[in-house]
PDB file of C-alpha atoms in Angstrom:
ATOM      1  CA  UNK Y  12     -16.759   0.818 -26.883  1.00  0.00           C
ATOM      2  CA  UNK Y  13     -15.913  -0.710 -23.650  1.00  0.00           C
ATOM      3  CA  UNK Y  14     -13.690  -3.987 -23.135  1.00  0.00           C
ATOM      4  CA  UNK Y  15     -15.258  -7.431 -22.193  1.00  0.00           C
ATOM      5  CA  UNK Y  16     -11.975  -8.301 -20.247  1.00  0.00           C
ATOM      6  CA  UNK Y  17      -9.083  -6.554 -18.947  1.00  0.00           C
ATOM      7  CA  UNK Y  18      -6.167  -7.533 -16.735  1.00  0.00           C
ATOM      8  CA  UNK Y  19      -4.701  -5.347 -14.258  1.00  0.00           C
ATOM      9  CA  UNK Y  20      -1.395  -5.614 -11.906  1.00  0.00           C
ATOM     10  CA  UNK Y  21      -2.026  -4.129  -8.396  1.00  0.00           C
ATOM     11  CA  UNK Y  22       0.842  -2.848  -7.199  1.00  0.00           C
ATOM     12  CA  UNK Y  23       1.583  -2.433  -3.397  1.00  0.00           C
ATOM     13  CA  UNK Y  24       3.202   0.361  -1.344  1.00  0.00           C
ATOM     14  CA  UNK Y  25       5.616   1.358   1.404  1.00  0.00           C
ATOM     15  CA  UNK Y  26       5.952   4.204   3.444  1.00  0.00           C
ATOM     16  CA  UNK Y  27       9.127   5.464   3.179  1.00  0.00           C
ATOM     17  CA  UNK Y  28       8.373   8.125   6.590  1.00  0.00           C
ATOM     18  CA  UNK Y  29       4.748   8.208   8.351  1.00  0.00           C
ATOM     19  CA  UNK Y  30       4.154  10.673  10.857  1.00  0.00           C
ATOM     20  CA  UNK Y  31       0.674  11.159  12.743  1.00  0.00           C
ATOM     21  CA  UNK Y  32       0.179  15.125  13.649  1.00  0.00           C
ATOM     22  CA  UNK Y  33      -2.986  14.533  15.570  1.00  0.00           C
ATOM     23  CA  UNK Y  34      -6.192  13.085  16.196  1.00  0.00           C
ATOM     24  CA  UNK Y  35      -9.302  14.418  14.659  1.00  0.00           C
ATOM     25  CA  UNK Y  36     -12.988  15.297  16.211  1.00  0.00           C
ATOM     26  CA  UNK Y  37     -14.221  12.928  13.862  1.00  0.00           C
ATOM     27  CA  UNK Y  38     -11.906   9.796  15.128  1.00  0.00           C
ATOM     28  CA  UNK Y  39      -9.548   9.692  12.481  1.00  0.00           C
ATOM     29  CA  UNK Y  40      -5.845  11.096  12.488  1.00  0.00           C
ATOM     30  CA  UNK Y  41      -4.136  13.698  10.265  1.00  0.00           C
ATOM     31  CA  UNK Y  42      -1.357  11.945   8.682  1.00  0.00           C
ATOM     32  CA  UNK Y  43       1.764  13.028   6.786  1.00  0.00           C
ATOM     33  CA  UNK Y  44       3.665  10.514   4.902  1.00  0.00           C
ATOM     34  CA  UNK Y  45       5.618   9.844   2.069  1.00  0.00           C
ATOM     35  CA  UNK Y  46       4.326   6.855   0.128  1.00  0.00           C
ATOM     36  CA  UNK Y  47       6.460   4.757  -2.600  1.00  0.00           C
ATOM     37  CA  UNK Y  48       5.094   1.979  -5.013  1.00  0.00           C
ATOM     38  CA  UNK Y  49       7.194  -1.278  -5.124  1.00  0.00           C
ATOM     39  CA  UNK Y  50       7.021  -4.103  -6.971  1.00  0.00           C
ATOM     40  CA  UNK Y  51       5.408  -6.728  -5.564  1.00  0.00           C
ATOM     41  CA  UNK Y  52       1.530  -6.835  -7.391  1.00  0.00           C
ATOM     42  CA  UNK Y  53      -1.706  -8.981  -7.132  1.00  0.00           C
ATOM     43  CA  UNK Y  54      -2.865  -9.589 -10.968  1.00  0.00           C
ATOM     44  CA  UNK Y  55      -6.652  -8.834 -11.376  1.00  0.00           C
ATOM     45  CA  UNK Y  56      -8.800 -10.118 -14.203  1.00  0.00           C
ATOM     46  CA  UNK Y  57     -12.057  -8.675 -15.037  1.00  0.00           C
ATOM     47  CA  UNK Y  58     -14.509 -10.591 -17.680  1.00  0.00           C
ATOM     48  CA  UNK Y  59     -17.975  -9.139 -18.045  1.00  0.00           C
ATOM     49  CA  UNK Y  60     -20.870 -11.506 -17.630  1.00  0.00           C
ATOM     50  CA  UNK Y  61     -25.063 -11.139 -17.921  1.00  0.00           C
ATOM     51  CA  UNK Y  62     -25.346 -13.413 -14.496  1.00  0.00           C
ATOM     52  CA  UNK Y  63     -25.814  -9.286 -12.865  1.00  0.00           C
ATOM     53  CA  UNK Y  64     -23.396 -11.048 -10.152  1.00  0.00           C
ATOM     54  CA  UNK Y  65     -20.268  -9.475  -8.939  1.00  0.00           C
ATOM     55  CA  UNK Y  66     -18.163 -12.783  -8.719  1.00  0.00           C
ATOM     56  CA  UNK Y  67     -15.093 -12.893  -7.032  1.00  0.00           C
ATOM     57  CA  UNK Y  68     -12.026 -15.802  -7.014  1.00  0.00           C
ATOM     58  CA  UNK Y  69      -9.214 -15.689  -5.829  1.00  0.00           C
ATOM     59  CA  UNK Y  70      -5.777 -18.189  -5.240  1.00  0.00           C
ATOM     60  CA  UNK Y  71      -5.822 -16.764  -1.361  1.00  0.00           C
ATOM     61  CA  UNK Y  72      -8.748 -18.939   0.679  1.00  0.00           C
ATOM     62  CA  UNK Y  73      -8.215 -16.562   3.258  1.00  0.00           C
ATOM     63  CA  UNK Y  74      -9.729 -13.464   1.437  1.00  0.00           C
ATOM     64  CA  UNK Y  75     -13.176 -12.759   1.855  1.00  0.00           C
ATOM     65  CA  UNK Y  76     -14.793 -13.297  -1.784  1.00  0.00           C
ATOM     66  CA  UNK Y  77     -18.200 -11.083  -1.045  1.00  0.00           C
ATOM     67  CA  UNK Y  78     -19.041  -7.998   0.182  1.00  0.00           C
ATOM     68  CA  UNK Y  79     -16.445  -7.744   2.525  1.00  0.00           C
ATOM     69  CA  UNK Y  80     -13.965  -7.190  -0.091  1.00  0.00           C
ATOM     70  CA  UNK Y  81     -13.288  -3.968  -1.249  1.00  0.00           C
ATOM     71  CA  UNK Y  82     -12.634  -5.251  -4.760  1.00  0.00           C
ATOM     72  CA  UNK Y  83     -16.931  -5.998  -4.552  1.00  0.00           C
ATOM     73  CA  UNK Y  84     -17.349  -3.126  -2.480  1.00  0.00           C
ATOM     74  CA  UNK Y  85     -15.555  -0.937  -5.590  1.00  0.00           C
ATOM     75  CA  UNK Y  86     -17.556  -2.695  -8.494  1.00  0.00           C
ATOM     76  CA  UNK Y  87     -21.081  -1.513  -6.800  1.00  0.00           C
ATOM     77  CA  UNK Y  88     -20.028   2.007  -5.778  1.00  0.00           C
ATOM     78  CA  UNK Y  89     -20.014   2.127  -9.735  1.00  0.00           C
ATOM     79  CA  UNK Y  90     -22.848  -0.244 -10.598  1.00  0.00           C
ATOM     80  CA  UNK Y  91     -24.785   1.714  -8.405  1.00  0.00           C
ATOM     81  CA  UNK Y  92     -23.695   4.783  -9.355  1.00  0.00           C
ATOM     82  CA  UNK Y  93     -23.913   4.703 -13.005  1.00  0.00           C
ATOM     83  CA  UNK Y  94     -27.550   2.074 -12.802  1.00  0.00           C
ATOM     84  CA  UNK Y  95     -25.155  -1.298 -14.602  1.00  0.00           C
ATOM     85  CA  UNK Y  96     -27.053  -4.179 -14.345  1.00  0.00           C
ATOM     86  CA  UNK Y  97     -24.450  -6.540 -15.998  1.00  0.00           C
ATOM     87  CA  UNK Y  98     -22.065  -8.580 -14.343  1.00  0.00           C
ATOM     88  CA  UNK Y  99     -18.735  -9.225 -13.309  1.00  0.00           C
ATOM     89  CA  UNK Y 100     -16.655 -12.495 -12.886  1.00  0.00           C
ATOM     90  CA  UNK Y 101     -13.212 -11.002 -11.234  1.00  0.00           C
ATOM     91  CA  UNK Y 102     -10.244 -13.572 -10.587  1.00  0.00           C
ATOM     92  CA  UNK Y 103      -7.508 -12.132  -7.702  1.00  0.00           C
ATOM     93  CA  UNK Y 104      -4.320 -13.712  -7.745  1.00  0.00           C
ATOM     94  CA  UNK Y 105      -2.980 -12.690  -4.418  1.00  0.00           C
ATOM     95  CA  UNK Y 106       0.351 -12.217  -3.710  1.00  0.00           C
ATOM     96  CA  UNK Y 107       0.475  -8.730  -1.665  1.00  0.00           C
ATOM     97  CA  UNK Y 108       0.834 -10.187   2.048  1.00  0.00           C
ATOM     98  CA  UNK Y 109      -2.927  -9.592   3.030  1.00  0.00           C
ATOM     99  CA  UNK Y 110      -3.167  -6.861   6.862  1.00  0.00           C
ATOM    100  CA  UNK Y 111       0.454  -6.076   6.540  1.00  0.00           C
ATOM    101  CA  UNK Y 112       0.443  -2.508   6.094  1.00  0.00           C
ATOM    102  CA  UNK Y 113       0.970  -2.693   2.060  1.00  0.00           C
ATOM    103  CA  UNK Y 114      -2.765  -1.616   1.257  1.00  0.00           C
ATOM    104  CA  UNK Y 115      -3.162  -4.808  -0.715  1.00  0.00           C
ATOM    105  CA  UNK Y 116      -6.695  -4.386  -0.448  1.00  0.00           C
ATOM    106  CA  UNK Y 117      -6.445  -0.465  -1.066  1.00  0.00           C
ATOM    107  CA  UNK Y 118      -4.762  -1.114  -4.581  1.00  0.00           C
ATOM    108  CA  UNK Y 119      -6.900  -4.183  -5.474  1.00  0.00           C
ATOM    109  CA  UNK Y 120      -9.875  -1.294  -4.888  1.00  0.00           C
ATOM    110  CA  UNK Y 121      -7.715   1.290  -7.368  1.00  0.00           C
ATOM    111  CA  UNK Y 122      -7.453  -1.637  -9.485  1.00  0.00           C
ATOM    112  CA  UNK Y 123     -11.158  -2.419  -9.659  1.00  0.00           C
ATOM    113  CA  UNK Y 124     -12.480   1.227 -10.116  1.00  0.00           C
ATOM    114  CA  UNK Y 125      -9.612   2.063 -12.579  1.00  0.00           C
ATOM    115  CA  UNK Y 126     -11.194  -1.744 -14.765  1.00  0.00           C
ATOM    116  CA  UNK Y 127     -14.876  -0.554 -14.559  1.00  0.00           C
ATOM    117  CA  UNK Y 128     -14.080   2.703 -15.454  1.00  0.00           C
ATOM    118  CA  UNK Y 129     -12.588   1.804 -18.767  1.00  0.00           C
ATOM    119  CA  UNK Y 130     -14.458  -1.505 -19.472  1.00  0.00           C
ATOM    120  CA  UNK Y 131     -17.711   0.363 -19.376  1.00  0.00           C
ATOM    121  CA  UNK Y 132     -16.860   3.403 -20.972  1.00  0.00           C
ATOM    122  CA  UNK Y 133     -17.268   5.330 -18.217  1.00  0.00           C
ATOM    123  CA  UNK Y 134     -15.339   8.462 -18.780  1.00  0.00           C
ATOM    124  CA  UNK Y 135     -14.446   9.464 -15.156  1.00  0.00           C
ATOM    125  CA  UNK Y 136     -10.980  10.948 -15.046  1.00  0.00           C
ATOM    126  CA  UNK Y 137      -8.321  10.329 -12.743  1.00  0.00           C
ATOM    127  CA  UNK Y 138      -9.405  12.994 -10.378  1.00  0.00           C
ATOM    128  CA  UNK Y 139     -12.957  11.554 -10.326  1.00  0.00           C
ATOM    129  CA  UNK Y 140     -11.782   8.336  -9.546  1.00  0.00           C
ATOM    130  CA  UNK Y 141      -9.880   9.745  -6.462  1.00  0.00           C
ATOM    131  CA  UNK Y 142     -13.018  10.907  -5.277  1.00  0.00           C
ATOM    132  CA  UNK Y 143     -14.812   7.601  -5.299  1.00  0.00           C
ATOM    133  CA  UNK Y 144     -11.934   6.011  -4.068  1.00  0.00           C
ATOM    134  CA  UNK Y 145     -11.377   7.987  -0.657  1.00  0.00           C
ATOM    135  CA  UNK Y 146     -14.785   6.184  -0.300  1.00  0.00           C
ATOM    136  CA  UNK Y 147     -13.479   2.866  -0.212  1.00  0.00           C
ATOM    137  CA  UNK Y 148     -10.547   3.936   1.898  1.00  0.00           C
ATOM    138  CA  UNK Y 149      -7.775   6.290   2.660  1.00  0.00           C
ATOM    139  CA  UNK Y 150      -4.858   4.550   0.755  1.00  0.00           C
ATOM    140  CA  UNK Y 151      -7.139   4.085  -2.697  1.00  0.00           C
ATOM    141  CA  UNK Y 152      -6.858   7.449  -4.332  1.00  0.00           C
ATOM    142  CA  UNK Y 153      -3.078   6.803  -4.149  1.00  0.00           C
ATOM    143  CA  UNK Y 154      -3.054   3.316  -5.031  1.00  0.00           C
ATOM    144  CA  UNK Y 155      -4.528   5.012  -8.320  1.00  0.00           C
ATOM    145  CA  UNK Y 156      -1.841   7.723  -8.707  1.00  0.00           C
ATOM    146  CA  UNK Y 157       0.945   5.470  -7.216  1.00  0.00           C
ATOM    147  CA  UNK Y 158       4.690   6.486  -7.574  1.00  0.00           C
ATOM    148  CA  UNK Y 159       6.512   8.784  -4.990  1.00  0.00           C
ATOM    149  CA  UNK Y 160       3.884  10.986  -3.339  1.00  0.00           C
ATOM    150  CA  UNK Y 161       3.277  13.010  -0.213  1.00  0.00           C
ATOM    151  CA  UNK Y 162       0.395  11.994   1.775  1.00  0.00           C
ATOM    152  CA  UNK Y 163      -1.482  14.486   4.078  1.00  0.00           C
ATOM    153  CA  UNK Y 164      -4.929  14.555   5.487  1.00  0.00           C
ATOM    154  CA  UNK Y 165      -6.256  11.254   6.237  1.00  0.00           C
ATOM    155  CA  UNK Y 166      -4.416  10.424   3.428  1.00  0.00           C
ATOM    156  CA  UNK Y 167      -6.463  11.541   0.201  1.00  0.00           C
ATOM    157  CA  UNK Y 168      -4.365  15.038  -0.346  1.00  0.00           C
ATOM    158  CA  UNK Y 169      -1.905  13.997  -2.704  1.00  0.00           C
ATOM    159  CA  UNK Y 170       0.885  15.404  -4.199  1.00  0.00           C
ATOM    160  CA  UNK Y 171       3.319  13.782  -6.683  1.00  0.00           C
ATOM    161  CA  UNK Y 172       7.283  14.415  -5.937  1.00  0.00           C
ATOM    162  CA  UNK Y 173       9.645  13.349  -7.796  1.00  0.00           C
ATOM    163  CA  UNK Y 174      10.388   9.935  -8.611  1.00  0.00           C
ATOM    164  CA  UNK Y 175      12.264   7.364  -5.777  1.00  0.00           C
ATOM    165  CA  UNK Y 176      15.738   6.596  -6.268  1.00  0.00           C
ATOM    166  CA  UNK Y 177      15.618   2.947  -8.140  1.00  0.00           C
ATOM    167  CA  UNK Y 178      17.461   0.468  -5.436  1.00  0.00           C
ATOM    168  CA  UNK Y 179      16.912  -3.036  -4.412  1.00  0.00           C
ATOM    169  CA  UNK Y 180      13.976  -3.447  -1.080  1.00  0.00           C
ATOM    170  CA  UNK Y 181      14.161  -6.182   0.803  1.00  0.00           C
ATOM    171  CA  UNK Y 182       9.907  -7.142   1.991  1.00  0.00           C
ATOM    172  CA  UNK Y 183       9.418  -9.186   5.212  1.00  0.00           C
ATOM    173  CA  UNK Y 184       6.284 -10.058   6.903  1.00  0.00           C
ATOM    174  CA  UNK Y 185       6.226 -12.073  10.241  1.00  0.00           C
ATOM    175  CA  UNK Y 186       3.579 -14.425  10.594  1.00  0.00           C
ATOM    176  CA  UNK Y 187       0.914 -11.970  12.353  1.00  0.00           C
ATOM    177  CA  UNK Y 188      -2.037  -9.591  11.278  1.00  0.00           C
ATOM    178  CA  UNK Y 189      -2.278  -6.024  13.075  1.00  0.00           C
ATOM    179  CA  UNK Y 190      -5.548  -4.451  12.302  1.00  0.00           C
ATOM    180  CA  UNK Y 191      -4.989  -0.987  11.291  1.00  0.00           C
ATOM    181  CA  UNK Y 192      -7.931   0.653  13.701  1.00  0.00           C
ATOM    182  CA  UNK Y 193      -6.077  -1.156  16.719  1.00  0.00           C
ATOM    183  CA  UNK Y 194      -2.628   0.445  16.007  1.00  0.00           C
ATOM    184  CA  UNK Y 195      -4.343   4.114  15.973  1.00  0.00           C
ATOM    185  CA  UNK Y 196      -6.926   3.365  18.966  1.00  0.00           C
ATOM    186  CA  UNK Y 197      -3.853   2.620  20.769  1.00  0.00           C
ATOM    187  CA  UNK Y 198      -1.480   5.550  19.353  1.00  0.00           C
ATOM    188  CA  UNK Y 199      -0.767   8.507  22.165  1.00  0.00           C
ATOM    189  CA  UNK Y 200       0.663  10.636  19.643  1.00  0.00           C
ATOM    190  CA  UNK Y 201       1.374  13.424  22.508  1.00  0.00           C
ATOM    191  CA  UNK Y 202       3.611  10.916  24.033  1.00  0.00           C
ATOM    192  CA  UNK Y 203       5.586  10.190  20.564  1.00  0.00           C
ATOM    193  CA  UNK Y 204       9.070  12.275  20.891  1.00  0.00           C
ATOM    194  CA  UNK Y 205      10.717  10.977  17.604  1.00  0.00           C
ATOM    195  CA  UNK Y 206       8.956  12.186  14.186  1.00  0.00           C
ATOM    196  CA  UNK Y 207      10.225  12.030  10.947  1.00  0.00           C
ATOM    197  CA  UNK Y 208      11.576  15.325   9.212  1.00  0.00           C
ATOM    198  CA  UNK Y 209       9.122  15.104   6.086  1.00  0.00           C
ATOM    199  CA  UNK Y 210      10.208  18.050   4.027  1.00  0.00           C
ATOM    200  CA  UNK Y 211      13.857  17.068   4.873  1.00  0.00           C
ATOM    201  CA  UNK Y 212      13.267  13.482   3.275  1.00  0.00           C
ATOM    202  CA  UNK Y 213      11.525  15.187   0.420  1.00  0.00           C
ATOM    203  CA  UNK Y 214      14.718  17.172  -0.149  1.00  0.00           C
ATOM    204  CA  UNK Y 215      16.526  13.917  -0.163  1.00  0.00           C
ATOM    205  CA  UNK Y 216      14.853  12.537  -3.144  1.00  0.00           C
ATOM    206  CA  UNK Y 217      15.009  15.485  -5.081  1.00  0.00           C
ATOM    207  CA  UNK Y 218      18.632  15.403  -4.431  1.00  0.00           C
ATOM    208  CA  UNK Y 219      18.261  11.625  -5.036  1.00  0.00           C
ATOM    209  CA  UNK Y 220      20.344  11.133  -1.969  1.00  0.00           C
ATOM    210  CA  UNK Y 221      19.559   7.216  -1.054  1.00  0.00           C
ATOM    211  CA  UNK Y 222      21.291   7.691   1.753  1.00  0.00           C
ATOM    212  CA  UNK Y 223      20.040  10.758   3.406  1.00  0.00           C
ATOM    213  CA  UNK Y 224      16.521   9.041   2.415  1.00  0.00           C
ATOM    214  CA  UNK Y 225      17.444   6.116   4.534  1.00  0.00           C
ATOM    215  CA  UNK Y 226      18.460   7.817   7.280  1.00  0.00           C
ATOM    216  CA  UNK Y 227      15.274  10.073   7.631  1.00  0.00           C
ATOM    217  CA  UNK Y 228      13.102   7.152   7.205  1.00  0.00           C
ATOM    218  CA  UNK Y 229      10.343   6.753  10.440  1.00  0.00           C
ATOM    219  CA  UNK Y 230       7.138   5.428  11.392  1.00  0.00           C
ATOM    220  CA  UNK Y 231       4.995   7.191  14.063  1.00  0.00           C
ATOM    221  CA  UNK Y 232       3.340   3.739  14.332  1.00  0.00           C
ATOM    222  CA  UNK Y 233       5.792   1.666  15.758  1.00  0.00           C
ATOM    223  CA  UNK Y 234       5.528   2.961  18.975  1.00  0.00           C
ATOM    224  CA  UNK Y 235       2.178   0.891  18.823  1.00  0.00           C
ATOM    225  CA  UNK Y 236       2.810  -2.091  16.731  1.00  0.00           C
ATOM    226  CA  UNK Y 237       6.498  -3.088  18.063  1.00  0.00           C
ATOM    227  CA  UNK Y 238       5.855  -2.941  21.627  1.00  0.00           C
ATOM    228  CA  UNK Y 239       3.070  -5.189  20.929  1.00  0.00           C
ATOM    229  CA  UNK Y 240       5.053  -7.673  18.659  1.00  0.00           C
ATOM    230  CA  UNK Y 241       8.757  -7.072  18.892  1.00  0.00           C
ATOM    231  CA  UNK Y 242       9.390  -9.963  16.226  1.00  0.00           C
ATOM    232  CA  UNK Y 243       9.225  -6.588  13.760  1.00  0.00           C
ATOM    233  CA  UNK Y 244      12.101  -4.882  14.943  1.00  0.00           C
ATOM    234  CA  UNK Y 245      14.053  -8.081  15.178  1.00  0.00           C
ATOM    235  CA  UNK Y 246      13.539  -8.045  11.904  1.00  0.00           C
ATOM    236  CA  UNK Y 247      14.567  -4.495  11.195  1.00  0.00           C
ATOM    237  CA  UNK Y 248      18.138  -5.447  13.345  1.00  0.00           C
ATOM    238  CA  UNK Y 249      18.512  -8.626  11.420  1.00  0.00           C
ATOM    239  CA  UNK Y 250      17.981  -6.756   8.153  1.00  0.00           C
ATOM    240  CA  UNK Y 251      20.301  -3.658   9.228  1.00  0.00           C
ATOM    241  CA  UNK Y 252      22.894  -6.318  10.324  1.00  0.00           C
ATOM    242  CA  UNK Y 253      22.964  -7.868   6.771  1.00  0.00           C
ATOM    243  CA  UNK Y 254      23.633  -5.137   4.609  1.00  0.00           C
ATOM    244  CA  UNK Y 255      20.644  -2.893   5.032  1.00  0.00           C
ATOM    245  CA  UNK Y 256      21.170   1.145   4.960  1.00  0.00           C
ATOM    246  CA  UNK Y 257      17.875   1.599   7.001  1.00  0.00           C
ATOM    247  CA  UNK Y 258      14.468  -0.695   7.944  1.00  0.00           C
ATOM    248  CA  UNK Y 259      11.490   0.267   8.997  1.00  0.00           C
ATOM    249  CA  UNK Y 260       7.831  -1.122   9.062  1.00  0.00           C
ATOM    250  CA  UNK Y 261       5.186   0.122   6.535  1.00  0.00           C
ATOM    251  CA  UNK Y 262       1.912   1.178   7.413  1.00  0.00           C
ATOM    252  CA  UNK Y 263       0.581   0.115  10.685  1.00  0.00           C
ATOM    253  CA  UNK Y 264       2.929  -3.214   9.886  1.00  0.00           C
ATOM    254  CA  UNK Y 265       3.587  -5.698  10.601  1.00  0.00           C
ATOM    255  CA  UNK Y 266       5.498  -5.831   7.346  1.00  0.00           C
ATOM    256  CA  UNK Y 267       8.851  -4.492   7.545  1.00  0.00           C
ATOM    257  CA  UNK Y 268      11.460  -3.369   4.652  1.00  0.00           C
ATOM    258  CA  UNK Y 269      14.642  -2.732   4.167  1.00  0.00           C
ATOM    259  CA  UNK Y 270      16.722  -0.162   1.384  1.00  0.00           C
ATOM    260  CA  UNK Y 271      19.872  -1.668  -0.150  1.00  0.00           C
ATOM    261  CA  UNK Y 272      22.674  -0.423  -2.415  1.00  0.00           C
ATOM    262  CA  UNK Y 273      22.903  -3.359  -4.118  1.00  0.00           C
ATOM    263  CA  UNK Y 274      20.662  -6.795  -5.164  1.00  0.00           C
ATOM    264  CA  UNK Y 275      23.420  -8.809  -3.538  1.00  0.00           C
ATOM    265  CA  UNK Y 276      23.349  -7.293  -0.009  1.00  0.00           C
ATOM    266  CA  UNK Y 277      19.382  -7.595  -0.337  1.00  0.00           C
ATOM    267  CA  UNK Y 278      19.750 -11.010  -1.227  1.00  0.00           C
ATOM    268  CA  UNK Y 279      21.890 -11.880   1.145  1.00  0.00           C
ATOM    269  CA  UNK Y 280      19.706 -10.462   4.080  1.00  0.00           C
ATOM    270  CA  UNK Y 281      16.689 -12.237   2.602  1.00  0.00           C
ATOM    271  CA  UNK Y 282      18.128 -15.472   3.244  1.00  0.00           C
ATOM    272  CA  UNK Y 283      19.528 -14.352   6.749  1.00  0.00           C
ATOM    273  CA  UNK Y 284      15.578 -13.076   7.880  1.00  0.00           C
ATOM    274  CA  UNK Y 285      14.381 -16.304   6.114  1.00  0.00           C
ATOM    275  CA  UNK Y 286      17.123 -18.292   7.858  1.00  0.00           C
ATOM    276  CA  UNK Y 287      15.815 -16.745  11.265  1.00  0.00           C
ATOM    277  CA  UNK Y 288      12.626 -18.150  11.065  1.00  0.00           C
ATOM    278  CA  UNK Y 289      11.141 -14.648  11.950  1.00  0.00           C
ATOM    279  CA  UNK Y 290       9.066 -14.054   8.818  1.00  0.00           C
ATOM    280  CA  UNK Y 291       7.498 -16.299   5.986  1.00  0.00           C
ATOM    281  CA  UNK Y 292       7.212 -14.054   3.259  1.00  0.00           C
ATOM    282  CA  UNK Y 293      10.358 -12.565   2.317  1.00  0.00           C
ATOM    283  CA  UNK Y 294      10.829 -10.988  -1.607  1.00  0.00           C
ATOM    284  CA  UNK Y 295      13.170  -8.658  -2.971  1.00  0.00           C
ATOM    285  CA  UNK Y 296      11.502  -6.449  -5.160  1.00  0.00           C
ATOM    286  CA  UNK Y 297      12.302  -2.530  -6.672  1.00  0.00           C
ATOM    287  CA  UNK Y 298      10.676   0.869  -6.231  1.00  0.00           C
ATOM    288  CA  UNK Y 299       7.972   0.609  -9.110  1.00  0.00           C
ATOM    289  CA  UNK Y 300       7.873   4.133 -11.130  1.00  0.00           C
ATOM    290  CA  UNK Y 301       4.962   4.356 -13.081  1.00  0.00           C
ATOM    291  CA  UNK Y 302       4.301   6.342 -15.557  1.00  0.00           C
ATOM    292  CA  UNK Y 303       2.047   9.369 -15.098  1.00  0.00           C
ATOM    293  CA  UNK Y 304      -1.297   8.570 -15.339  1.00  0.00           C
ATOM    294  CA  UNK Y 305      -1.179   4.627 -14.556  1.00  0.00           C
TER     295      UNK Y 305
END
């Protein structure tokens, strides 16, 4: 039997090194990139209903609460799929900073398919889910694996590497959306000297080497994002200034993070980029290492 509620935390990410190889026929870019889970989470809870609805809440006013969320867009893959004619009453507490290169939306997806899955009994495995996830978006079949994993692809050719050496990141997000298709309509990845050295970083954390990690950590993307809003590597300097072993942004940003050695470096620079007035949401948070499976 299925559950009539469930609550899920989902978790969002970092990249710890994104590179961009090239550009594809069919628009989109072969990536290769190293993603980590962290800490920070929205909390999802489910509740079945007989409305047939898919309702949506959330604490955010500025996420979309119909079709144009992915959590919705998730729930009727599966409805659809599988002919449910029940409904859904979902509350999002949102705390993942929303088009800040986390994939708050991508794991809020994970999240959903991962709920319907079990609350209806289902019986898709993980690999299955994968598959309806790359649907919803590049970052969801990870967002349901989650931990330290290589990236490659457009980003739905996983494999899991060992786990992330547990240290303190530092999670700051100036006050600006990038949309994701601007920063790769815009990237001239024949121009981009600097790339990171994957399979060197990947030696790193098997040798659990935090700081050869830091030092190998890169983002194709910035050579996009930053010249467009150079708040974001103010913020990298302010948080390399304070402590920091390396910053970089995540994703196509604008969030930026920081590794530390210890929580009271991290919390030091937190209140030094809050100080600055360059970024309103500022947390401290930890690599999240979840257990295999979920």
């Amino acid at each position: 039997m299925g559950k009539d509620k469930m609550y899920l935390r989902a978790y969002g990410k970092i990249n710890l090194a994104l590179d961009v190889l090239r550009r594809r026929e069919d628009g989109y870019h072969d990536v290769k990139m190293i993603m980590q889970t962290v800490g920070i989470y929205d909390g999802i809870e489910f509740c079945k209903t007989d409305t047939g609805k898919i309702e949506i809440e959330s604490n955010a006013y500025y996420v979309p609460t119909d079709e144009n969320n992915l959590i919705y867009k998730a729930v009727k893959l599966l409805f659809d799929e599988f002919n449910i004619k029940s409904g859904v009453h979902i509350n999002l507490k949102k705390f993942i900073p929303v088009a800040a290169g986390m994939a708050g939306g991508s794991t809020d997806a994970a999240a959903t398919l991962f709920a319907i899955n079990k609350m209806y009994d289902l019986g898709l495995s993980m690999k299955k889910l994968m598959e309806y996830g790359v649907k919803l978006g590049a970052d969801v079949p990870y967002c349901l694996m989650r931990g330290t994993a290589l990236s490659e692809g457009i980003g739905e050719k996983l494999k899991r590497l060992p786990d992330m050496v547990q240290c303190p990141v530092l999670i700051a997000k100036p006050p600006i959306s990038v949309s994701t298709k601007y920063v790769y309509e815009n990237l001239h990845i024949e121009t981009v000297k600097d790339h990171p050295d994957i399979d060197y970083m990947i030696d790193a954390i098997k040798e659990q080497n935090l700081d050869k990690i830091a030092s190998l950590m890169g983002n194709v993307l910035e050579t996009v994002t930053v010249n467009k809003y150079p708040e974001i590597n103010n913020i990298k300097q302010k948080m390399i200034e304070n402590g920091a072993i390396n910053s970089i942004m995540s994703g196509s940003g604008p969030t930026v993070f920081g590794l530390f050695r210890n929580e009271e470096d991290a919390y030091k620079a937190k209140e030094a980029v809050k100080a600055s007035g360059l970024a309103r949401q500022v947390y401290v948070t930890d690599m999240f290492l979840p257990k295999l499976g979920r």
